[in-house]
Coordinates of C-alpha atoms and ligand atoms in Angstrom, one line a residue:
M1 CA 0.1 0.1 -0.1
T2 CA 1.8 3.0 -0.8
V3 CA -1.2 5.9 0.0
D4 CA -2.8 6.4 3.5
M5 CA -6.1 7.3 1.9
T6 CA -7.9 7.5 5.5
D7 CA -5.5 10.4 6.2
P8 CA -8.0 13.3 6.9
N9 CA -5.9 15.5 4.4
Y10 CA -6.2 12.8 1.6
R11 CA -7.4 14.5 -1.6
S12 CA -8.7 13.2 -4.8
P13 CA -5.6 13.8 -7.2
I14 CA -8.0 14.0 -10.2
S15 CA -10.8 16.1 -8.5
P16 CA -10.4 19.7 -6.8
G17 CA -11.6 20.5 -3.4
L18 CA -12.9 17.9 -0.3
S19 CA -16.2 17.7 -1.4
W20 CA -19.1 17.5 1.5
Y21 CA -19.9 14.1 0.7
E22 CA -16.3 13.2 1.9
S23 CA -16.7 14.8 5.4
S24 CA -20.4 13.1 5.8
C25 CA -20.2 9.8 4.5
G26 CA -18.5 8.3 7.8
P27 CA -15.8 5.7 8.1
R28 CA -14.8 4.0 4.8
P29 CA -12.7 0.9 4.1
Q30 CA -9.5 1.6 2.6
Y31 CA -8.9 -1.6 0.0
P32 CA -5.4 -2.7 -0.6
S33 CA -3.4 -1.9 -3.7
L34 CA -2.9 -4.9 -5.9
D35 CA 0.7 -6.6 -5.4
G36 CA 1.8 -9.4 -7.7
D37 CA 0.1 -11.2 -10.5
S38 CA -3.4 -12.4 -10.9
N39 CA -5.6 -14.5 -12.8
C40 CA -9.5 -14.0 -13.5
D41 CA -12.3 -14.2 -15.6
V42 CA -13.1 -10.5 -15.8
V43 CA -10.8 -7.7 -15.0
V44 CA -12.7 -4.5 -14.7
I45 CA -10.7 -0.8 -14.4
G46 CA -12.2 1.9 -12.9
G47 CA -13.9 2.0 -9.4
G48 CA -16.5 4.6 -9.9
F49 CA -20.6 3.6 -10.4
C50 CA -20.0 1.6 -13.8
G51 CA -17.0 -0.6 -12.7
L52 CA -18.4 -1.1 -9.4
S53 CA -21.8 -2.4 -10.8
A54 CA -20.3 -4.6 -13.0
A55 CA -17.9 -6.0 -10.4
L56 CA -21.0 -6.4 -8.3
E57 CA -23.4 -8.2 -10.6
L58 CA -20.4 -10.3 -11.9
A59 CA -19.4 -11.4 -8.6
R60 CA -22.7 -12.1 -7.1
N61 CA -23.6 -14.4 -10.3
G62 CA -20.3 -16.3 -9.1
T63 CA -17.5 -14.9 -12.1
D64 CA -14.3 -14.7 -10.6
V65 CA -13.7 -10.8 -10.9
V66 CA -10.6 -8.5 -10.1
L67 CA -11.1 -4.4 -10.3
I68 CA -8.5 -1.9 -10.0
D69 CA -8.8 1.9 -9.6
A70 CA -6.1 4.4 -9.7
H71 CA -6.9 6.3 -6.6
R72 CA -9.7 5.6 -4.0
F73 CA -13.0 4.4 -5.1
G74 CA -15.4 7.3 -5.9
D75 CA -12.5 10.0 -6.4
G76 CA -13.5 10.2 -10.2
A77 CA -17.5 11.5 -10.9
S78 CA -19.1 9.0 -8.9
G79 CA -18.3 10.1 -5.5
R80 CA -18.7 14.0 -6.1
N81 CA -21.7 14.7 -8.5
G82 CA -25.1 16.2 -7.9
G83 CA -26.3 13.1 -6.7
Q84 CA -29.9 13.6 -9.3
M85 CA -31.0 10.6 -11.0
G86 CA -33.1 12.2 -13.2
S87 CA -35.6 10.6 -15.7
G88 CA -34.7 9.1 -19.2
Q89 CA -31.5 9.6 -21.2
R90 CA -29.5 13.2 -20.8
A91 CA -30.8 14.0 -24.4
E92 CA -34.3 14.7 -24.5
V93 CA -36.9 12.2 -25.8
G94 CA -38.0 14.4 -29.0
E95 CA -34.3 14.7 -29.6
L96 CA -33.6 11.1 -29.9
E97 CA -37.0 10.1 -31.7
K98 CA -35.4 12.1 -34.5
A99 CA -32.1 10.6 -34.2
V100 CA -32.8 7.2 -33.7
G101 CA -36.6 6.7 -34.4
N102 CA -39.5 6.3 -32.1
S103 CA -38.8 2.6 -31.0
R104 CA -35.5 2.8 -30.2
A105 CA -36.3 6.2 -28.0
K106 CA -38.8 4.3 -26.3
A107 CA -36.6 1.3 -25.6
L108 CA -34.1 3.8 -24.1
W109 CA -36.4 5.5 -22.1
D110 CA -37.5 2.0 -20.7
M111 CA -33.8 1.5 -20.2
A112 CA -33.5 4.3 -17.8
E113 CA -36.8 3.5 -15.7
D114 CA -35.4 0.2 -15.4
A115 CA -31.9 1.9 -14.1
K116 CA -33.6 4.2 -11.5
R117 CA -35.3 1.1 -10.1
E118 CA -32.4 -1.0 -10.2
L119 CA -30.2 2.1 -8.2
L120 CA -32.8 1.7 -5.2
D121 CA -33.1 -1.8 -5.3
T122 CA -29.6 -2.7 -5.0
A123 CA -29.0 -0.5 -2.1
K124 CA -32.0 -2.3 -0.2
R125 CA -31.3 -5.5 -1.1
E126 CA -27.4 -5.0 -0.2
K127 CA -29.0 -3.0 2.7
F128 CA -26.8 0.3 2.6
D129 CA -28.0 3.7 3.1
T130 CA -28.2 6.1 0.1
D131 CA -30.1 9.3 1.9
Y132 CA -32.7 8.9 -1.2
Q133 CA -35.1 11.6 -1.5
P134 CA -37.9 11.7 -4.3
G135 CA -38.6 14.6 -6.6
Q136 CA -37.2 16.7 -9.3
L137 CA -37.9 20.3 -10.7
T138 CA -36.5 21.9 -13.7
P139 CA -37.6 25.3 -14.0
M140 CA -37.1 27.3 -17.3
H141 CA -34.7 30.4 -17.3
R142 CA -36.3 31.5 -20.3
A143 CA -40.1 32.2 -20.7
R144 CA -39.4 31.3 -24.5
F145 CA -38.6 27.6 -23.4
E146 CA -42.0 27.1 -21.6
A147 CA -43.4 26.1 -24.9
E148 CA -41.3 23.0 -25.7
A149 CA -41.7 21.7 -22.4
R150 CA -45.1 21.7 -21.8
E151 CA -45.0 19.4 -25.1
E152 CA -42.5 17.3 -24.0
V153 CA -44.6 16.7 -20.6
D154 CA -47.7 15.8 -22.7
H155 CA -45.7 13.5 -24.9
L156 CA -44.5 11.6 -21.9
R157 CA -47.6 11.4 -20.7
T158 CA -49.4 10.2 -23.6
H159 CA -46.8 8.4 -25.6
Y160 CA -44.5 7.0 -22.6
G161 CA -47.3 6.4 -20.2
Y162 CA -45.0 8.2 -17.8
D163 CA -47.5 10.3 -15.7
A164 CA -44.9 11.0 -12.8
I165 CA -44.2 14.2 -14.3
E166 CA -46.4 17.3 -14.6
W167 CA -46.3 21.1 -15.7
L168 CA -46.0 23.6 -13.0
D169 CA -47.0 27.1 -13.8
R170 CA -44.5 30.3 -12.6
E171 CA -46.6 30.7 -9.6
K172 CA -46.5 27.1 -8.8
M173 CA -42.9 26.6 -9.5
A174 CA -42.3 29.6 -7.4
A175 CA -43.5 27.9 -4.2
H176 CA -42.0 24.6 -4.7
L177 CA -38.6 26.3 -5.1
G178 CA -39.0 29.2 -2.5
S179 CA -37.8 31.7 -5.5
N180 CA -39.6 33.3 -8.1
H181 CA -36.5 33.5 -9.9
Y182 CA -37.8 31.2 -12.9
F183 CA -40.4 30.6 -15.0
G184 CA -42.9 27.4 -15.4
G185 CA -41.5 23.9 -15.7
T186 CA -41.4 20.4 -14.6
R187 CA -41.9 18.4 -11.7
D188 CA -41.2 14.6 -11.8
T189 CA -41.9 12.4 -8.8
G190 CA -40.8 9.1 -10.5
T191 CA -37.3 10.4 -9.8
G192 CA -34.9 11.7 -6.9
H193 CA -32.2 11.9 -5.3
I194 CA -28.8 10.5 -3.4
H195 CA -25.7 10.7 -1.3
P196 CA -23.7 9.5 -4.4
L197 CA -20.2 8.6 -2.0
K198 CA -22.4 6.6 0.6
Y199 CA -23.5 4.9 -2.9
V200 CA -20.0 3.9 -4.1
I201 CA -18.8 2.7 -0.7
G202 CA -22.0 0.7 -0.4
L203 CA -21.3 -0.7 -3.9
A204 CA -17.8 -1.6 -2.9
K205 CA -18.8 -3.1 0.1
A206 CA -21.0 -5.4 -1.3
A207 CA -18.7 -6.2 -4.5
A208 CA -16.4 -7.5 -1.9
R209 CA -18.7 -9.2 -0.2
A210 CA -19.8 -10.9 -3.0
G211 CA -16.2 -12.2 -3.9
A212 CA -15.0 -9.2 -6.0
R213 CA -11.1 -8.7 -5.6
I214 CA -11.1 -4.8 -5.3
F215 CA -8.0 -2.8 -5.3
E216 CA -7.4 0.8 -4.9
D217 CA -4.1 3.0 -5.4
T218 CA -3.6 0.4 -8.5
P219 CA -3.3 2.4 -11.9
A220 CA -3.3 0.7 -15.2
L221 CA -0.4 1.4 -17.1
S222 CA -1.3 -1.1 -20.2
I223 CA -4.1 -3.0 -21.6
K224 CA -3.2 -5.5 -24.3
V225 CA -5.2 -8.0 -25.7
E226 CA -3.4 -11.0 -26.9
G227 CA -5.8 -14.0 -26.8
K228 CA -6.6 -13.1 -23.3
I229 CA -6.4 -9.6 -21.6
V230 CA -3.6 -8.1 -20.0
V231 CA -3.5 -5.5 -17.5
T232 CA -0.3 -4.0 -16.5
T233 CA 0.2 -2.1 -13.4
S234 CA 3.5 -1.0 -11.3
T235 CA 3.1 -3.8 -9.0
G236 CA 1.9 -6.8 -11.1
T237 CA -0.1 -7.8 -14.2
I238 CA -3.9 -9.0 -14.3
T239 CA -4.7 -11.6 -16.8
A240 CA -8.4 -11.9 -17.8
Q241 CA -10.6 -13.7 -20.2
R242 CA -12.8 -10.3 -20.6
G243 CA -12.3 -7.3 -19.5
L244 CA -14.0 -3.8 -18.9
V245 CA -12.6 -0.2 -19.0
A246 CA -14.9 2.3 -17.1
L247 CA -12.6 5.4 -16.5
N248 CA -15.2 7.8 -17.9
G249 CA -13.4 11.4 -18.6
H250 CA -10.1 9.6 -17.7
H251 CA -8.9 7.5 -20.8
N252 CA -6.5 10.4 -22.4
D253 CA -2.9 8.5 -21.7
L254 CA -4.8 4.7 -21.8
M255 CA -7.1 4.5 -24.6
R256 CA -6.5 7.5 -27.2
D257 CA -9.1 6.4 -29.1
V258 CA -11.9 6.3 -26.9
A259 CA -10.7 9.9 -25.6
R260 CA -11.9 11.2 -29.1
H261 CA -15.1 10.2 -28.3
V262 CA -15.3 11.1 -24.6
M263 CA -14.2 14.5 -23.4
P264 CA -13.9 15.5 -19.6
I265 CA -15.4 18.9 -18.6
Q266 CA -15.4 20.1 -15.1
S267 CA -18.5 21.0 -13.0
F268 CA -18.3 22.4 -9.5
I269 CA -20.5 22.2 -6.3
G270 CA -20.7 24.2 -3.1
S271 CA -22.5 23.0 -0.2
T272 CA -23.7 25.8 2.4
V273 CA -24.1 25.3 6.5
P274 CA -27.2 23.9 6.9
L275 CA -30.2 26.3 6.7
G276 CA -32.5 25.7 9.7
D277 CA -35.8 24.2 9.7
N278 CA -37.7 27.3 8.6
S279 CA -35.7 28.4 5.5
P280 CA -38.0 28.8 2.6
V281 CA -35.5 27.1 0.1
L282 CA -37.2 23.6 -1.3
P283 CA -39.7 23.0 1.1
G284 CA -40.8 19.9 -0.8
G285 CA -37.0 18.5 -0.8
E286 CA -37.1 18.1 -4.7
A287 CA -33.8 18.3 -6.7
V288 CA -33.7 21.0 -9.3
D289 CA -31.9 21.1 -12.7
D290 CA -32.4 23.9 -14.9
S291 CA -32.6 24.6 -18.5
R292 CA -29.9 26.1 -19.2
F293 CA -27.0 24.7 -21.5
V294 CA -24.7 25.0 -18.5
V295 CA -27.1 23.5 -16.2
R296 CA -27.5 25.2 -12.8
Y297 CA -28.2 22.0 -10.4
F298 CA -29.6 22.3 -6.4
R299 CA -30.8 20.3 -3.9
K300 CA -31.0 20.2 -0.2
T301 CA -29.0 17.6 1.7
A302 CA -30.6 15.0 4.7
D303 CA -29.3 17.7 7.1
N304 CA -30.8 20.6 5.3
R305 CA -27.7 22.4 3.4
L306 CA -28.0 23.9 -0.1
L307 CA -26.1 21.9 -2.3
F308 CA -25.7 24.1 -5.8
G309 CA -23.8 23.1 -8.8
G310 CA -23.5 25.3 -11.6
R311 CA -20.1 26.7 -12.8
E312 CA -18.5 24.6 -15.5
A313 CA -15.2 25.5 -16.3
Y314 CA -12.7 24.8 -19.0
G315 CA -9.1 25.1 -17.4
R316 CA -7.8 24.4 -14.0
S317 CA -9.8 25.9 -11.5
T318 CA -9.1 26.1 -7.0
P319 CA -11.9 25.9 -4.4
G320 CA -11.9 29.6 -3.9
D321 CA -12.7 30.3 -7.7
I322 CA -15.2 27.4 -7.2
E323 CA -16.7 29.2 -3.9
R324 CA -16.8 32.8 -5.2
T325 CA -19.0 32.0 -8.6
I326 CA -21.3 29.6 -7.1
R327 CA -22.3 31.8 -4.2
R328 CA -22.9 34.4 -7.1
Q329 CA -25.0 31.7 -8.5
I330 CA -27.1 31.0 -5.4
A331 CA -27.7 35.0 -4.8
E332 CA -29.2 34.8 -8.1
I333 CA -32.0 32.5 -7.3
Y334 CA -32.2 32.8 -3.5
P335 CA -30.8 36.9 -2.7
D336 CA -31.4 36.1 1.1
L337 CA -28.6 33.7 0.7
A338 CA -26.4 36.0 -0.6
K339 CA -23.6 36.0 2.5
V340 CA -24.4 32.2 3.5
E341 CA -21.3 30.5 4.7
L342 CA -19.9 27.7 2.4
T343 CA -18.5 24.8 4.1
H344 CA -17.3 22.9 1.0
A345 CA -16.7 23.6 -2.9
W346 CA -15.2 20.9 -5.2
G347 CA -15.6 19.6 -8.3
G348 CA -15.2 16.8 -10.7
N349 CA -14.8 15.6 -14.5
V350 CA -18.4 14.9 -15.9
A351 CA -17.5 13.4 -19.4
I352 CA -19.5 14.6 -22.3
T353 CA -20.1 12.9 -26.0
M354 CA -21.3 15.0 -28.8
P355 CA -24.8 13.7 -28.5
R356 CA -24.7 13.6 -25.0
L357 CA -25.5 10.0 -24.7
P358 CA -22.8 7.1 -23.6
Y359 CA -20.4 5.9 -25.6
V360 CA -20.4 1.8 -25.1
R361 CA -18.5 -0.1 -27.2
E362 CA -16.5 -3.7 -27.4
L363 CA -13.3 -2.6 -28.7
K364 CA -11.9 -5.8 -29.1
P365 CA -13.0 -9.1 -28.4
G366 CA -13.9 -9.4 -24.8
L367 CA -12.8 -6.1 -24.5
W368 CA -15.7 -3.3 -23.5
T369 CA -15.5 0.5 -22.7
A370 CA -18.2 2.5 -21.0
G371 CA -18.4 6.2 -20.3
G372 CA -19.4 9.7 -21.5
F373 CA -22.9 9.9 -19.4
S374 CA -22.9 13.5 -19.8
G375 CA -24.4 14.7 -16.6
H376 CA -26.5 11.8 -16.2
G377 CA -24.4 9.2 -15.2
V378 CA -25.9 8.5 -11.4
M379 CA -28.4 6.0 -12.6
L380 CA -27.1 5.3 -16.4
S381 CA -23.4 4.5 -15.5
N382 CA -24.8 2.2 -12.8
H383 CA -27.0 0.6 -14.9
T384 CA -24.6 0.0 -18.2
G385 CA -21.9 -1.5 -16.0
R386 CA -24.8 -4.2 -14.9
L387 CA -25.7 -4.5 -18.4
I388 CA -22.3 -5.2 -19.5
A389 CA -21.9 -7.7 -16.9
R390 CA -25.0 -9.3 -18.0
R391 CA -24.0 -9.7 -21.2
F392 CA -20.5 -11.1 -20.2
L393 CA -22.6 -13.8 -17.9
G394 CA -24.7 -14.6 -21.2
Q395 CA -27.8 -13.3 -19.3
S396 CA -29.0 -10.6 -21.5
D397 CA -27.9 -8.6 -25.0
Q398 CA -29.7 -5.5 -23.8
I399 CA -26.4 -3.5 -23.7
K400 CA -26.7 -3.6 -27.7
L401 CA -29.2 -0.7 -27.6
L402 CA -26.3 1.8 -26.1
Q403 CA -23.7 -0.2 -28.3
E404 CA -25.5 0.3 -31.4
L405 CA -25.6 4.3 -30.7
K406 CA -24.0 6.8 -33.0
I407 CA -21.5 8.8 -30.8
P408 CA -19.2 10.7 -33.6
A409 CA -15.6 11.8 -32.6
F410 CA -15.0 15.4 -31.2
P411 CA -13.5 17.3 -34.2
G412 CA -9.7 18.8 -33.7
G413 CA -8.3 15.5 -32.0
T414 CA -7.1 15.1 -28.7
L415 CA -5.4 18.1 -28.9
L416 CA -7.0 20.8 -30.5
R417 CA -10.4 19.8 -29.3
H418 CA -9.7 21.6 -25.8
P419 CA -9.6 25.3 -27.3
L420 CA -12.6 24.3 -29.3
K421 CA -14.4 23.2 -26.3
T422 CA -13.5 26.3 -24.2
L423 CA -15.0 28.3 -27.6
A424 CA -18.3 26.2 -27.9
L425 CA -19.1 25.9 -24.1
T426 CA -18.3 30.1 -23.7
W427 CA -20.8 30.4 -26.7
Y428 CA -23.4 28.3 -25.3
A429 CA -22.8 29.8 -21.8
M430 CA -23.3 32.9 -23.5
L431 CA -26.7 31.9 -25.0
D432 CA -27.9 31.0 -21.7
R433 CA -27.5 34.7 -20.6
I434 CA -29.7 36.3 -23.6
Ligands
FAD1 C1 -19.7 17.6 -10.5 C2 -20.3 17.0 -11.3 C3 -21.9 16.9 -10.9 C4 -22.5 15.8 -11.3 N1 -23.9 15.7 -11.2 C5 -24.7 14.5 -11.7 C6 -25.9 14.4 -11.7 O1 -26.3 15.1 -10.4 N2 -26.6 13.6 -12.0 C7 -26.1 12.8 -12.9 O2 -26.9 11.6 -13.5 N3 -24.7 12.5 -13.3 C8 -24.3 13.5 -12.8 N4 -22.6 13.8 -13.1 C9 -22.1 12.8 -13.7 C10 -21.9 11.6 -12.8 O3 -21.3 11.7 -11.7 C11 -21.0 10.4 -13.9 O4 -21.8 10.6 -15.4 C12 -20.8 8.9 -13.5 O5 -20.3 9.4 -12.0 C13 -19.8 8.2 -14.1 O6 -19.5 7.3 -13.7 P1 -18.2 6.4 -13.8 O7 -18.0 5.5 -13.3 O8 -18.3 6.1 -15.3 O9 -16.9 7.1 -14.0 P2 -16.2 7.9 -12.6 O10 -16.8 7.9 -11.2 O11 -15.2 8.8 -13.0 O12 -15.3 6.4 -12.3 C14 -13.7 6.6 -13.0 C15 -12.5 5.7 -12.3 O13 -11.7 5.6 -13.1 C16 -10.4 5.7 -12.0 N5 -9.3 5.8 -12.9 C17 -8.8 6.8 -13.8 N6 -7.8 6.3 -14.6 C18 -7.5 5.0 -14.3 C19 -6.2 4.0 -14.1 N7 -5.4 4.4 -15.4 N8 -6.7 3.1 -14.0 C20 -7.1 2.5 -13.0 N9 -8.5 3.3 -12.7 C21 -8.5 4.7 -13.1 C22 -10.7 7.0 -11.2 O14 -9.9 7.1 -10.5 C23 -12.1 6.9 -10.9 O15 -12.3 6.2 -9.9 C24 -21.9 14.8 -12.2 C25 -20.4 14.5 -12.5 C26 -19.6 15.6 -11.8 C27 -18.4 15.7 -11.9

């Protein structure tokens, strides 16, 4: 073991700032790093939601699985996100119907419904706490978006049989938000939000209990397919029949081809001190993600803090920068909170694709990858891991639906795309303001 991850001064080396989740998750086990060579049926690289869910599903079905993570489980996006489950895919149903046709769009919606259900069922079955709270609001930040959002509600109710979603006019939305900053929008009672790091910790414990061999502080240095899959680390090799690379936005050095399709974008969150029982903020406890392209997302935690995410940045950011911007964004919506104390400010890599749908491929026979969940990975990355595991187990080929999605490479290759990304996202952030 080379790094003491139980040290209170340990910080994720790949994501800025100490998260409120890290301060509120309670004691967590540290898993050993790999020492020596091993053989297994399946090797999983990456211990976020996707990799851990795959490992759990495989191990509980009797497969010999080894999982490695370069850092501590959850140090990537999975332990540090907004915790909002959402409904459907990140791309809206109208957009999807145009892109893949009505029946595939409906199948993708149904898959996301399974993802939601299985996310909560897994926690129940494995007996770990998630701080789940139901409800999600999507308020429009411009009146001109109202008509299209209302049509989406009607469409979902009529053609998808989804009646957990309703339209709220501006007045009702203001009552649910505790703010009149927005216009009307939707309320979805068929979804909710969780404490993502508790989920990561629960998954890792369940996977280990089921027999998966799981290792932290063990970066994969190379992956070769030579009949079998051989993963090299600095302290040993893993040889497996099949493999899953679940690195989300961190493929750059290991897998240049995947990195062309999946691009990391940083998103940031701040959390306040507890707001007190009489706070008018979000009296119904719903999570919020607004209509901006650079989405603002916020919710209250189980102990009544406002956890507010919004800023996206395209260079390096310090927790100080994050705090200043998040505080300004909170004050725009909740002016009474302009001076509220922020106890934590942190960020992470969201990882997006061009069509904002996941990139799932069998790269070489037996070697799979999944990533680019585009800000919609809480339920979908977990589910994708399970579906790839079920494919390995020969139980289901449902993963094909994601595998067949067309996900073009970003223009500009892996070098030029970063300046292009900055340009494009600055443009979209400007459109959000008009
Ligand atoms: C600030 C923020 C807010 C978000 N909010 C939401 C939200 O509210 N709702 C939602 O649905 N989604 C949200 N997301 C997105 C969501 O968190 C991700 O889609 C999801 O967690 C991806 O999971 P993953 O397992 O694919 O990747 P990750 O959790 O990023 O895991 C990848 C793992 O790979 C490991 N790794 C990297 N390199 C190596 C290597 N060489 N060898 C071994 N391991 C390696 C990393 O340490 C990491 O643990 C948010 C993301 C961020 C950053």
